CSV table of C-alpha atoms in Angstrom, one decimal:
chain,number,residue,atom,x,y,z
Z,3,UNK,CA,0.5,3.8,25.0
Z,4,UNK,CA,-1.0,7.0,25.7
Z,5,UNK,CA,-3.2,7.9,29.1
Z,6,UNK,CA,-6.9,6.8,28.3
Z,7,UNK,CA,-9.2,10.2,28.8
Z,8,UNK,CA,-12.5,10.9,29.9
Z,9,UNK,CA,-15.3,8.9,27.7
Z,10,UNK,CA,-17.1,11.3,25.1
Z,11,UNK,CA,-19.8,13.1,26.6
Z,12,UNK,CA,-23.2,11.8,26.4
Z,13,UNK,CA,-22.5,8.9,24.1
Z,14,UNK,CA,-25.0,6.3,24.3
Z,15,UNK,CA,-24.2,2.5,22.9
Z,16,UNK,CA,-27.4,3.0,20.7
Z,17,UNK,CA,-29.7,5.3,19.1
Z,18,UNK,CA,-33.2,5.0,19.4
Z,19,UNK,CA,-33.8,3.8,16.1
Z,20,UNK,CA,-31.2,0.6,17.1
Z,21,UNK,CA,-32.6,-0.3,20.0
Z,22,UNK,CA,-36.1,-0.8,18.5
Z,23,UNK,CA,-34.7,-2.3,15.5
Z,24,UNK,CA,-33.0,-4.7,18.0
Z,25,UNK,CA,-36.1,-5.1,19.9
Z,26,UNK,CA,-38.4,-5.9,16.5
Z,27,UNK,CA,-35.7,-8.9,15.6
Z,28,UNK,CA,-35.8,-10.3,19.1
Z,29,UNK,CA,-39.0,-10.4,19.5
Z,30,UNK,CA,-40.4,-11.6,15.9
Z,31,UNK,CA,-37.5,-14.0,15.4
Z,32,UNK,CA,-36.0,-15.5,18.8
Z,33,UNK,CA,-34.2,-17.9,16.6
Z,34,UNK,CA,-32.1,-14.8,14.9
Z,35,UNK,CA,-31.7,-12.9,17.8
Z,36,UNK,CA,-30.2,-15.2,20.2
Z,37,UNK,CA,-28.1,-17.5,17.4
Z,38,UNK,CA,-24.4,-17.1,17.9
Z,39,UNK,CA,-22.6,-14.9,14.6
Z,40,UNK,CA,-19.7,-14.5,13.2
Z,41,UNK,CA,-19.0,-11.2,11.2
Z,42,UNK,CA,-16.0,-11.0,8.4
Z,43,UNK,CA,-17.1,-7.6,6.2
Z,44,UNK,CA,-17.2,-4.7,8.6
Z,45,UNK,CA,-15.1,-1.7,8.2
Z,46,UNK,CA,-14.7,0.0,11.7
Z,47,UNK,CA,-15.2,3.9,10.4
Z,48,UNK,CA,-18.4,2.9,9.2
Z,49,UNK,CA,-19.8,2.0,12.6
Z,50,UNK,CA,-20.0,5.8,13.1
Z,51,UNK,CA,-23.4,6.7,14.4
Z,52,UNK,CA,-24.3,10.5,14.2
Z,53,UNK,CA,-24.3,10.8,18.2
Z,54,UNK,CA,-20.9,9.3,18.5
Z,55,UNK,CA,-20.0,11.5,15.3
Z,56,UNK,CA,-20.8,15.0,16.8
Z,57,UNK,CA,-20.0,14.2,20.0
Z,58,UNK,CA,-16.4,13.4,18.8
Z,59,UNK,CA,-16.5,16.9,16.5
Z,60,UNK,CA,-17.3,18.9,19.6
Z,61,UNK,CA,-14.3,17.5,21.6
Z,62,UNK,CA,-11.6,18.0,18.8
Z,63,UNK,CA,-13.2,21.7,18.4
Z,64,UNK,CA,-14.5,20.7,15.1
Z,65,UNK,CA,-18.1,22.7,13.7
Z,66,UNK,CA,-19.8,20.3,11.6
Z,67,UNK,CA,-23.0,21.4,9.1
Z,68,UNK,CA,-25.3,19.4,11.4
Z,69,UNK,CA,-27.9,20.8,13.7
Z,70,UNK,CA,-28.4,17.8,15.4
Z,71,UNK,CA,-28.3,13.6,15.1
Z,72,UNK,CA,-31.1,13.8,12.5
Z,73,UNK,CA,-29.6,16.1,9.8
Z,74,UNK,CA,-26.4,13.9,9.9
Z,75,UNK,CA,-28.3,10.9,9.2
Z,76,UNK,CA,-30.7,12.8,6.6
Z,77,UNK,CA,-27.1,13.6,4.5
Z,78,UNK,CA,-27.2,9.6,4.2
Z,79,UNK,CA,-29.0,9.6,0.8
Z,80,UNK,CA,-26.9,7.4,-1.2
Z,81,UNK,CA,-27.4,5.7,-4.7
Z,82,UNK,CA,-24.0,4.9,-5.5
Z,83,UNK,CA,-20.7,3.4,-4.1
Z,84,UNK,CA,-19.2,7.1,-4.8
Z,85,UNK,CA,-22.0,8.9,-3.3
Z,86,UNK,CA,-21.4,6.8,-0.1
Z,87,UNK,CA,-17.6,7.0,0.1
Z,88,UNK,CA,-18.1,11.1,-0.2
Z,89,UNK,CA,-19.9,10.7,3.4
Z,90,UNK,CA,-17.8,7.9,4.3
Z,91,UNK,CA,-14.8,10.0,4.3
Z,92,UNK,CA,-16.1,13.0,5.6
Z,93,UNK,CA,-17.6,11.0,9.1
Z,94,UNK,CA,-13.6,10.3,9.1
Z,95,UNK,CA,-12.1,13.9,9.6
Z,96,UNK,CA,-14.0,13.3,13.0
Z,97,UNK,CA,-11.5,10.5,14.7
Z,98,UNK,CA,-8.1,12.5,15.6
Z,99,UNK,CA,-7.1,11.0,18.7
Z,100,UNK,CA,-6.0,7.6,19.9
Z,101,UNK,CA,-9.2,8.2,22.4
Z,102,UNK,CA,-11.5,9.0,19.4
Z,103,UNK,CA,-10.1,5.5,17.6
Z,104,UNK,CA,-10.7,3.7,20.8
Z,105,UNK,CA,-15.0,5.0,21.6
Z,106,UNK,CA,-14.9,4.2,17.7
Z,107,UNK,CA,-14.2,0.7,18.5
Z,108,UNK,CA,-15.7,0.1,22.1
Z,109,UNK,CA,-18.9,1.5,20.7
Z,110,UNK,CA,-19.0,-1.4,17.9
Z,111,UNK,CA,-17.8,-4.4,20.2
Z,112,UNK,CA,-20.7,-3.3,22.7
Z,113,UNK,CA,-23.1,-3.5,19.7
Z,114,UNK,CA,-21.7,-6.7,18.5
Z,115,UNK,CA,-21.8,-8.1,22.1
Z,116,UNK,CA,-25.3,-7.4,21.9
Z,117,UNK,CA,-26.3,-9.0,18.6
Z,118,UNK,CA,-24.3,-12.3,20.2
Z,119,UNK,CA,-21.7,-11.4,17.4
Z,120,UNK,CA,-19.0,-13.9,19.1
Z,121,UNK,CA,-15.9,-12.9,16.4
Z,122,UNK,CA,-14.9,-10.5,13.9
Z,123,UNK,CA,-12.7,-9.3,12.2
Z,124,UNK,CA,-12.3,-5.9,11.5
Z,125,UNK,CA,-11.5,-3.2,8.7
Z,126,UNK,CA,-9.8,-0.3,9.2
Z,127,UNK,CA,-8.5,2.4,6.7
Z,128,UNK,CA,-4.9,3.7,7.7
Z,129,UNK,CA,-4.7,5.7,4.6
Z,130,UNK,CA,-7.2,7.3,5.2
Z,131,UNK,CA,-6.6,8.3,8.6
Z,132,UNK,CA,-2.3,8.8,7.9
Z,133,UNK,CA,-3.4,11.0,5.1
Z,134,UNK,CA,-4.3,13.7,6.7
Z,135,UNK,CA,-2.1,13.8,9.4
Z,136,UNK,CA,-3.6,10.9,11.7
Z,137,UNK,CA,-0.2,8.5,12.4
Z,138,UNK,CA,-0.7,4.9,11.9
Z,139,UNK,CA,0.4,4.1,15.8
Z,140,UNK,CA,-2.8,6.3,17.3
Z,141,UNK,CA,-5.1,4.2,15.0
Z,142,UNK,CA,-4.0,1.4,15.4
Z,143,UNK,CA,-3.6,1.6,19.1
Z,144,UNK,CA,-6.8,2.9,20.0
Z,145,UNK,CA,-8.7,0.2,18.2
Z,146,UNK,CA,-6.4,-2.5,19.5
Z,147,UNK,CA,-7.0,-1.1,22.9
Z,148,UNK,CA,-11.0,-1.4,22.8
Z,149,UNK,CA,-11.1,-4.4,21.2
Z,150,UNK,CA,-9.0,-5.8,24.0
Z,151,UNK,CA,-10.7,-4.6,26.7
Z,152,UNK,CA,-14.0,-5.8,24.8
Z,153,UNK,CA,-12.9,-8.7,25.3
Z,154,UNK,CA,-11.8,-8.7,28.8
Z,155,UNK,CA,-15.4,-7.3,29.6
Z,156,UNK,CA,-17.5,-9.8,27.7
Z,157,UNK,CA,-15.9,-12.3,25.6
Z,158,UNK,CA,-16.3,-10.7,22.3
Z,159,UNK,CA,-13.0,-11.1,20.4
Z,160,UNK,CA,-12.5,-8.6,17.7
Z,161,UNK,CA,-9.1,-8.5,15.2
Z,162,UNK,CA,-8.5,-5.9,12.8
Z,163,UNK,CA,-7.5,-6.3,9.1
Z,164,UNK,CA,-5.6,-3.8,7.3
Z,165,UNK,CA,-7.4,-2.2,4.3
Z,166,UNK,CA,-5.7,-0.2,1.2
Z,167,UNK,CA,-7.4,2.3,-0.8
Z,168,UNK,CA,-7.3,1.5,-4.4
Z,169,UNK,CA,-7.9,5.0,-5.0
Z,170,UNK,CA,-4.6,5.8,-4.0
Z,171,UNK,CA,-1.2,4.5,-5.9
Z,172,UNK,CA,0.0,1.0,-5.3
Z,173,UNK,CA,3.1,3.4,-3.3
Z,174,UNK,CA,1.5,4.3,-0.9
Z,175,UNK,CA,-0.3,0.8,-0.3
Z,176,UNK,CA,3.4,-0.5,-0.4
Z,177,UNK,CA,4.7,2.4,2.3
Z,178,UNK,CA,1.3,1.3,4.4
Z,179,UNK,CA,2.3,-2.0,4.4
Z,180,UNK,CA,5.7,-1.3,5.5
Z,181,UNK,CA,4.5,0.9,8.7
Z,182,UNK,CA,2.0,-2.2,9.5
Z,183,UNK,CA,5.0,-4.4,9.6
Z,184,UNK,CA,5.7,-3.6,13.4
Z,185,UNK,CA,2.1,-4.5,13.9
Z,186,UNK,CA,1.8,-8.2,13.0
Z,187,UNK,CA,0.8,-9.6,16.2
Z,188,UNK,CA,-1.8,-6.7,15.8
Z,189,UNK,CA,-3.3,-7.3,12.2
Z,190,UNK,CA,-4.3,-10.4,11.0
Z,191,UNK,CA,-4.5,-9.8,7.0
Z,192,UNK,CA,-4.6,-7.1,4.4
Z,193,UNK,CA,-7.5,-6.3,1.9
Z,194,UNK,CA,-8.8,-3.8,-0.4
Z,195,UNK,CA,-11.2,-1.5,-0.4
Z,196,UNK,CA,-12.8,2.0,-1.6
Z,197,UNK,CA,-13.8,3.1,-5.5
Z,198,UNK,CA,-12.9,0.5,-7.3
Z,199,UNK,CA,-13.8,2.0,-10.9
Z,200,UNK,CA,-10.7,1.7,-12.6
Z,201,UNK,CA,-8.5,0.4,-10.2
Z,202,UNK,CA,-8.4,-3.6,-10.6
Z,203,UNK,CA,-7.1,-6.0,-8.3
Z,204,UNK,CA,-3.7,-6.2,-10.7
Z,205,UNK,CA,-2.6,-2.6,-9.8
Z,206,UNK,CA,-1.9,-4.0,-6.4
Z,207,UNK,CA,-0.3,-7.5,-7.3
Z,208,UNK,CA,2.6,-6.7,-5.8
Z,209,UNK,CA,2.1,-5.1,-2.7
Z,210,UNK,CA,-0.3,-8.6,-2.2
Z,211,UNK,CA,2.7,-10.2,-3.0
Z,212,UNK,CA,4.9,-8.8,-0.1
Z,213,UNK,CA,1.8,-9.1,2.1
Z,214,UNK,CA,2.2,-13.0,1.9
Z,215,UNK,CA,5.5,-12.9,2.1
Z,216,UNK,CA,5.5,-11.1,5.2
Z,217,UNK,CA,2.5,-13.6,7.0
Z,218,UNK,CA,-0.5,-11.8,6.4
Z,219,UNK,CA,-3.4,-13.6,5.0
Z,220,UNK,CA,-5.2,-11.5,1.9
Z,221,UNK,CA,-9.0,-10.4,1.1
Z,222,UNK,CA,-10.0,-7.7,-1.4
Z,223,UNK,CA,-13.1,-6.4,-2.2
Z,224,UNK,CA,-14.6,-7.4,-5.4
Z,225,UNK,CA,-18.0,-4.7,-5.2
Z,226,UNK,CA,-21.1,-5.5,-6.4
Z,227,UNK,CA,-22.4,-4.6,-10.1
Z,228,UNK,CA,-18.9,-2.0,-11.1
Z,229,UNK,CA,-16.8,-2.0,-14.1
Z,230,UNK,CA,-15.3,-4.9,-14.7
Z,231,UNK,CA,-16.6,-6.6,-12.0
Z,232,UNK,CA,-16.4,-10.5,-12.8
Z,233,UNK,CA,-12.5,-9.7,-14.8
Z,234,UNK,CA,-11.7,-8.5,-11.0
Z,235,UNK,CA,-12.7,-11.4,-9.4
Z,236,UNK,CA,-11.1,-13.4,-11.9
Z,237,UNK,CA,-7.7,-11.4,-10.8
Z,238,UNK,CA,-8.2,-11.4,-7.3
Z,239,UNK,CA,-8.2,-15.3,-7.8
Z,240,UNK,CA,-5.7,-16.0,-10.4
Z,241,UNK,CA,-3.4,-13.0,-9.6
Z,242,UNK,CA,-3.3,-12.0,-6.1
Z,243,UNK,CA,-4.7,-15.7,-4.6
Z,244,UNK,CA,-6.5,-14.1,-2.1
Z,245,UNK,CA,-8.0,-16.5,0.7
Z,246,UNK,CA,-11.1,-15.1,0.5
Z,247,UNK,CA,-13.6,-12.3,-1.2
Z,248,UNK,CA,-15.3,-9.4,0.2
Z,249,UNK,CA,-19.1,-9.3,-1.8
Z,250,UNK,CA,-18.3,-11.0,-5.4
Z,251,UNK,CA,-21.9,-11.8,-5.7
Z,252,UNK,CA,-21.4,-11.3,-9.0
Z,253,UNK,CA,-19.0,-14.6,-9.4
Z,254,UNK,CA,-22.5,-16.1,-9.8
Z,255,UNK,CA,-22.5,-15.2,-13.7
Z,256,UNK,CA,-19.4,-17.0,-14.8
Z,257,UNK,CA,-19.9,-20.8,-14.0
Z,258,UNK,CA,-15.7,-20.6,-14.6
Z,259,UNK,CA,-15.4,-18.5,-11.1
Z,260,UNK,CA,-18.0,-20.8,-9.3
Z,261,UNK,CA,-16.0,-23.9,-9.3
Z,262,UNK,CA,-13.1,-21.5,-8.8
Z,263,UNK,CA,-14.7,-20.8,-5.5
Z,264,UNK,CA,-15.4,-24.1,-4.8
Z,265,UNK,CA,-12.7,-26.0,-5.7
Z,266,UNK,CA,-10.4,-23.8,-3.2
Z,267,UNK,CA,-12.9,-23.2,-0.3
Z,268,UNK,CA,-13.0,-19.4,-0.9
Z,269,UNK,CA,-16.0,-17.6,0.6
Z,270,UNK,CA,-17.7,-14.5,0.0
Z,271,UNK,CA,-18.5,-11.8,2.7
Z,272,UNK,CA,-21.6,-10.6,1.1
Z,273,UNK,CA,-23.9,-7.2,2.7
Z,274,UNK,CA,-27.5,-7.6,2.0
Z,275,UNK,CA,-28.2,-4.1,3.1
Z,276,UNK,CA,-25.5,-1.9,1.7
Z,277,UNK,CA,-25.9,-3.6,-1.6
Z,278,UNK,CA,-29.5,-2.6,-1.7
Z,279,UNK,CA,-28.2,1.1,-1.2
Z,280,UNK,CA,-25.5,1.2,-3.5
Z,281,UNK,CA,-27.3,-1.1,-6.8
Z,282,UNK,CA,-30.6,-2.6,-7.5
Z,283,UNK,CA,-31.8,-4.6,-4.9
Z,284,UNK,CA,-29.7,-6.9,-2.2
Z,285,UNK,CA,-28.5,-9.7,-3.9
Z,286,UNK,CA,-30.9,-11.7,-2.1
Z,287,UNK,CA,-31.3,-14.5,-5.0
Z,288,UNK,CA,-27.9,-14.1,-6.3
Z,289,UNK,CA,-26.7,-15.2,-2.6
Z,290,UNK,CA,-29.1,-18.0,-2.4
Z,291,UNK,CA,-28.3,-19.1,-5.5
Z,292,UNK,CA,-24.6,-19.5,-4.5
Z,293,UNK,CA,-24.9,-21.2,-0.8
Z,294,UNK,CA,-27.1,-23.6,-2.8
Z,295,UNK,CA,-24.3,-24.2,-4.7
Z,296,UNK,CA,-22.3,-24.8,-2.0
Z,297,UNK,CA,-19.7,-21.7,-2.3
Z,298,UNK,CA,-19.3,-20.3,1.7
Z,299,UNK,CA,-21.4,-17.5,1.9
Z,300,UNK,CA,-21.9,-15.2,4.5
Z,301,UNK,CA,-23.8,-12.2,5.5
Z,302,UNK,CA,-22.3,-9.4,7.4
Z,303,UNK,CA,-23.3,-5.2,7.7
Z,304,UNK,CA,-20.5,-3.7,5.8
Z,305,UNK,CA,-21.1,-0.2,7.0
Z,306,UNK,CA,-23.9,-0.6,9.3
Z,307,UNK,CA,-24.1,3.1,10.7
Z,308,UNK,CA,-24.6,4.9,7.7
Z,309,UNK,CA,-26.7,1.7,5.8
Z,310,UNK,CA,-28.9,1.4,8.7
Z,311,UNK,CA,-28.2,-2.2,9.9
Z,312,UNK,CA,-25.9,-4.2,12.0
Z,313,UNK,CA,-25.4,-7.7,11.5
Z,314,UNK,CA,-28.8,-9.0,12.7
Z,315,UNK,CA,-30.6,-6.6,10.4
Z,316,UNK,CA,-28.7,-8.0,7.8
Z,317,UNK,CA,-29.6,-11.4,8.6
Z,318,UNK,CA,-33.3,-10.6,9.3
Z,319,UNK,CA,-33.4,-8.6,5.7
Z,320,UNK,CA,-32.1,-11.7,3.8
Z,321,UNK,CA,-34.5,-14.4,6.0
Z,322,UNK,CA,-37.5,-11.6,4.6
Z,323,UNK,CA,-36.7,-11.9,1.3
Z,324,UNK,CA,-35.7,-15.5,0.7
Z,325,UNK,CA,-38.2,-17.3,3.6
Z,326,UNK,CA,-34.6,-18.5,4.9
Z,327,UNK,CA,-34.9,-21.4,7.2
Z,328,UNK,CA,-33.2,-21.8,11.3
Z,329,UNK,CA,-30.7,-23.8,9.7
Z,330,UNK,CA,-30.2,-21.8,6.4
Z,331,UNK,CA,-29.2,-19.7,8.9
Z,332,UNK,CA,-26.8,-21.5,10.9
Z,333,UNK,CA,-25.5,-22.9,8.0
Z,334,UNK,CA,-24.0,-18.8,6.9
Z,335,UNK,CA,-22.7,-18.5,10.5
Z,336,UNK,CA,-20.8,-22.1,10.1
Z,337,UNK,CA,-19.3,-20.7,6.2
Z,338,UNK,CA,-18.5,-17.5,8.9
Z,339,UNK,CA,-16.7,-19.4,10.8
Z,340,UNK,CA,-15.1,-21.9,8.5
Z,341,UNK,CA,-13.7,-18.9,6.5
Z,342,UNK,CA,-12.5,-16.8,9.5
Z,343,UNK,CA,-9.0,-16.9,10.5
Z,344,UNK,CA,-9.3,-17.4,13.7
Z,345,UNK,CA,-6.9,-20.5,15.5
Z,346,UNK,CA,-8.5,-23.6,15.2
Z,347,UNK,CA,-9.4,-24.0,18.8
Z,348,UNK,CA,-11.8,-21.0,18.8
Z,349,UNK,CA,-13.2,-22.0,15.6
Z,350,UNK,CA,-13.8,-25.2,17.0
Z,351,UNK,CA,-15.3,-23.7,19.8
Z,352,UNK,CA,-18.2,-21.3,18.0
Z,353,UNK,CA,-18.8,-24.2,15.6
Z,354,UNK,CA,-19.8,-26.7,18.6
Z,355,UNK,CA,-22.1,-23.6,20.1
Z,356,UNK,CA,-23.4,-23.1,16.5
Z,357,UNK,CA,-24.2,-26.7,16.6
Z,358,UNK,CA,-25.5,-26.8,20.5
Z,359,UNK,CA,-27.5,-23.8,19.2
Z,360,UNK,CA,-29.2,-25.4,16.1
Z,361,UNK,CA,-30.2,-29.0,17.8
C-alpha cells in the first residue's frame, strides 16, 4: 500500500452552501435530520465538490478553466443524462493518485457521518479511471483505505460496488471484471452505469453472468425516462437477474414489471434530485405510487456534488413534494436496509435503531 501524503490543502468537509443546507433540514425537520439512513445509489466520483476538485487539480499540476469554486459549480447547467456525464467525466481527470482516491472518499464518509448515513454502499467507475492511465489497484486502494478508516473514526461503514460503463464494449467490462477478481473481499457487487441510449442491459449478459459465478451480487441502472426504458428493465430482470435496480421508476407503467418486483423482493434505488435535473420533474408521484404498492423503494443522492443534494436533501425534497409522513420515512430507510447487502447481523442492527428511532 503506498505511504499516505499530506491532506490537500485547504479542503474543507463542506461548502458553505452544505452546511446551511444541512442546518435548514435540522432545524425545520428534527425528525429527518437525526433519523438513521441507509444509502444504495451513490457513485463516489460524483461526490466531487468544486473545492476538493481544484484543490486536487493544483496538486497533480493540472490548470483547469475555473477561476474559482463558483465558476465550477456555474458549468453545472445540466438538462440531460449526456449533458451531466460530459462534466461527470471531466471532474474525473482530477483524481490521479491513490491519495486523490482516498480525500475523494474520506470527504464523502465525513458527509455521510454527518447526515447519520449508518451504511452504504458505494459506486465507483474503474473504467473510467484505467482508461486513461489510472491502474485499478490505486483506485481501488485509496477508496478502500478511507472508507476503512471512516469507519475506525466514527462507525460509518462504507463498501464499494464495481460499476461498468455501457458506453464501452462488453470486452472491456469482461477484462474489468477479471482485474476486480483479486479484489473480492474488497467489492461487494457489480452494476451498470453511464449513457445508456443504445446500450441495453443484454449487451452485457454475459459479463453478468461470470459476475455471479465468481460471488458478486449484481445491480444495473435502469435510468429514468431513456430509450427503451421499461424493455431494459424487463432485461435486467429476465436476463441478467439482477438483485436489485438502480432508479427504474419507470417499472411503474407496466403492471407486468410491478409484480415482477414484488414477487422477488427487488427494490429500486431511486434519486429524487438528480432526476429532476436530468427529465421532467423528480419522480415524486411515480415513487409514491410504487412504495404504496409495496415494491422497496428507496431514496438516495446519486451524484450529490454536482445535483446539489446529499441524502437528506433528497429525503427533505421528496417529504416537500409528497407531505411524506415520520414513518413514510422510516419505512424507505427499512426497504434501504432490507435491500442492502450487508450481513445479517448489521442489518439487524440498523433495523432495531430504525425501529428505536420511529417509536
Amino acid at each position: 500500500m503506498q505511504e499516505q501524503r499530506d491532506p490537500v490543502p485547504e479542503q474543507r468537509e463542506s461548502t458553505p452552501g452544505e452546511e446551511e443546507r444541512a442546518s435548514t433540514t435540522a432545524e425545520s425537520d428534527p425528525f429527518l435530520a437525526g433519523l438513521p439512513k441507509c444509502e444504495l445509489h451513490l457513485h463516489i466520483e460524483g461526490t466531487l465538490e468544486p473545492g476538493l476538485k481544484l484543490a486536487l487539480a493544483a496538486r497533480n499540476g493540472m490548470v483547469l478553466p475555473y477561476a474559482d469554486e463558483a465558476a465550477v459549480r456555474a458549468a453545472y447547467a445540466f438538462d440531460s443524462l449526456p449533458s451531466f456525464l460530459v462534466q461527470y467525466y471531466e471532474g474525473m481527470s482530477v483524481l490521479r493518485t491513490e491519495q486523490d482516491f482516498y480525500d475523494l472518499a474520506a470527504a464523502y464518509a465525513a458527509r455521510a457521518h454527518a447526515q447519520n448515513v449508518r451504511y452504504a454502499e458505494i459506486f465507483f467507475d474503474p473504467q473510467a479511471h484505467t482508461a486513461r492511465g489510472v491502474a485499478f489497484d490505486t483506485v481501488v486502494r485509496g477508496l478502500t483505505r478511507a472508507l476503512d478508516d471512516a469507519r475506525r473514526a466514527t462507525g460509518f461503514r462504507g463498501h464499494l460496488i464495481l460499476c461498468f460503463l455501457r458506453d464501452f464494449q462488453a470486452e472491456f467490462a469482461m477484462a474489468t471484471l477479471v482485474q476486480a477478481l483479486p479484489y473480492k473481499d474488497w467489492i461487494l457487487g457489480v452494476g451498470l452505469d453511464s449513457d445508456e441510449k443504445g446500450n441495453p442491459p443484454l449487451k452485457f449478459a454475459q459479463v453478468f453472468a461470470r459476475a455471479r459465478a465468481e460471488g458478486f451480487r449484481l445491480t444495473m441502472h435502469c435510468d429514468i425516462d431513456q430509450e427503451n426504458t421499461t424493455e431494459h428493465i424487463r432485461q435486467a430482470l429476465d436476463v441478467i437477474g439482477v438483485d436489485r435496480i438502480d432508479h427504474g421508476t419507470n417499472a411503474v407503467e407496466d403492471p407486468e414489471l410491478v409484480e415482477k418486483l414484488l414477487d422477488r423482493g427487488i427494490g429500486l434505488t431511486t434519486c429524487p434530485i438528480s432526476n429532476g435535473v436530468v427529465t421532467e420533474g423528480m419522480k415524486a408521484a411515480e415513487i409514491k405510487q410504487l412504495l404504496d404498492l409495496g415494491v422497496k423503494v428507496t431514496v438516495n443522492s446519486d451524484d450529490p456534488a454536482y445535483f446539489d443534494g446529499y441524502v437528506t436533501e433528497n429525503l427533505a425534497a421528496l417529504r416537500d413534494a409528497l407531505s411524506l409522513t415520520d414513518a413514510e420515512l422510516v419505512r424507505l430507510e427499512r426497504n434501504a436496509v432490507e435491500i442492502s447487502w450487508a450481513p445479517p447481523a448489521v442489518k439487524d442492527a440498523l433495523l432495531a435503531e430504525l425501529d428505536a428511532y420511529g417509536a
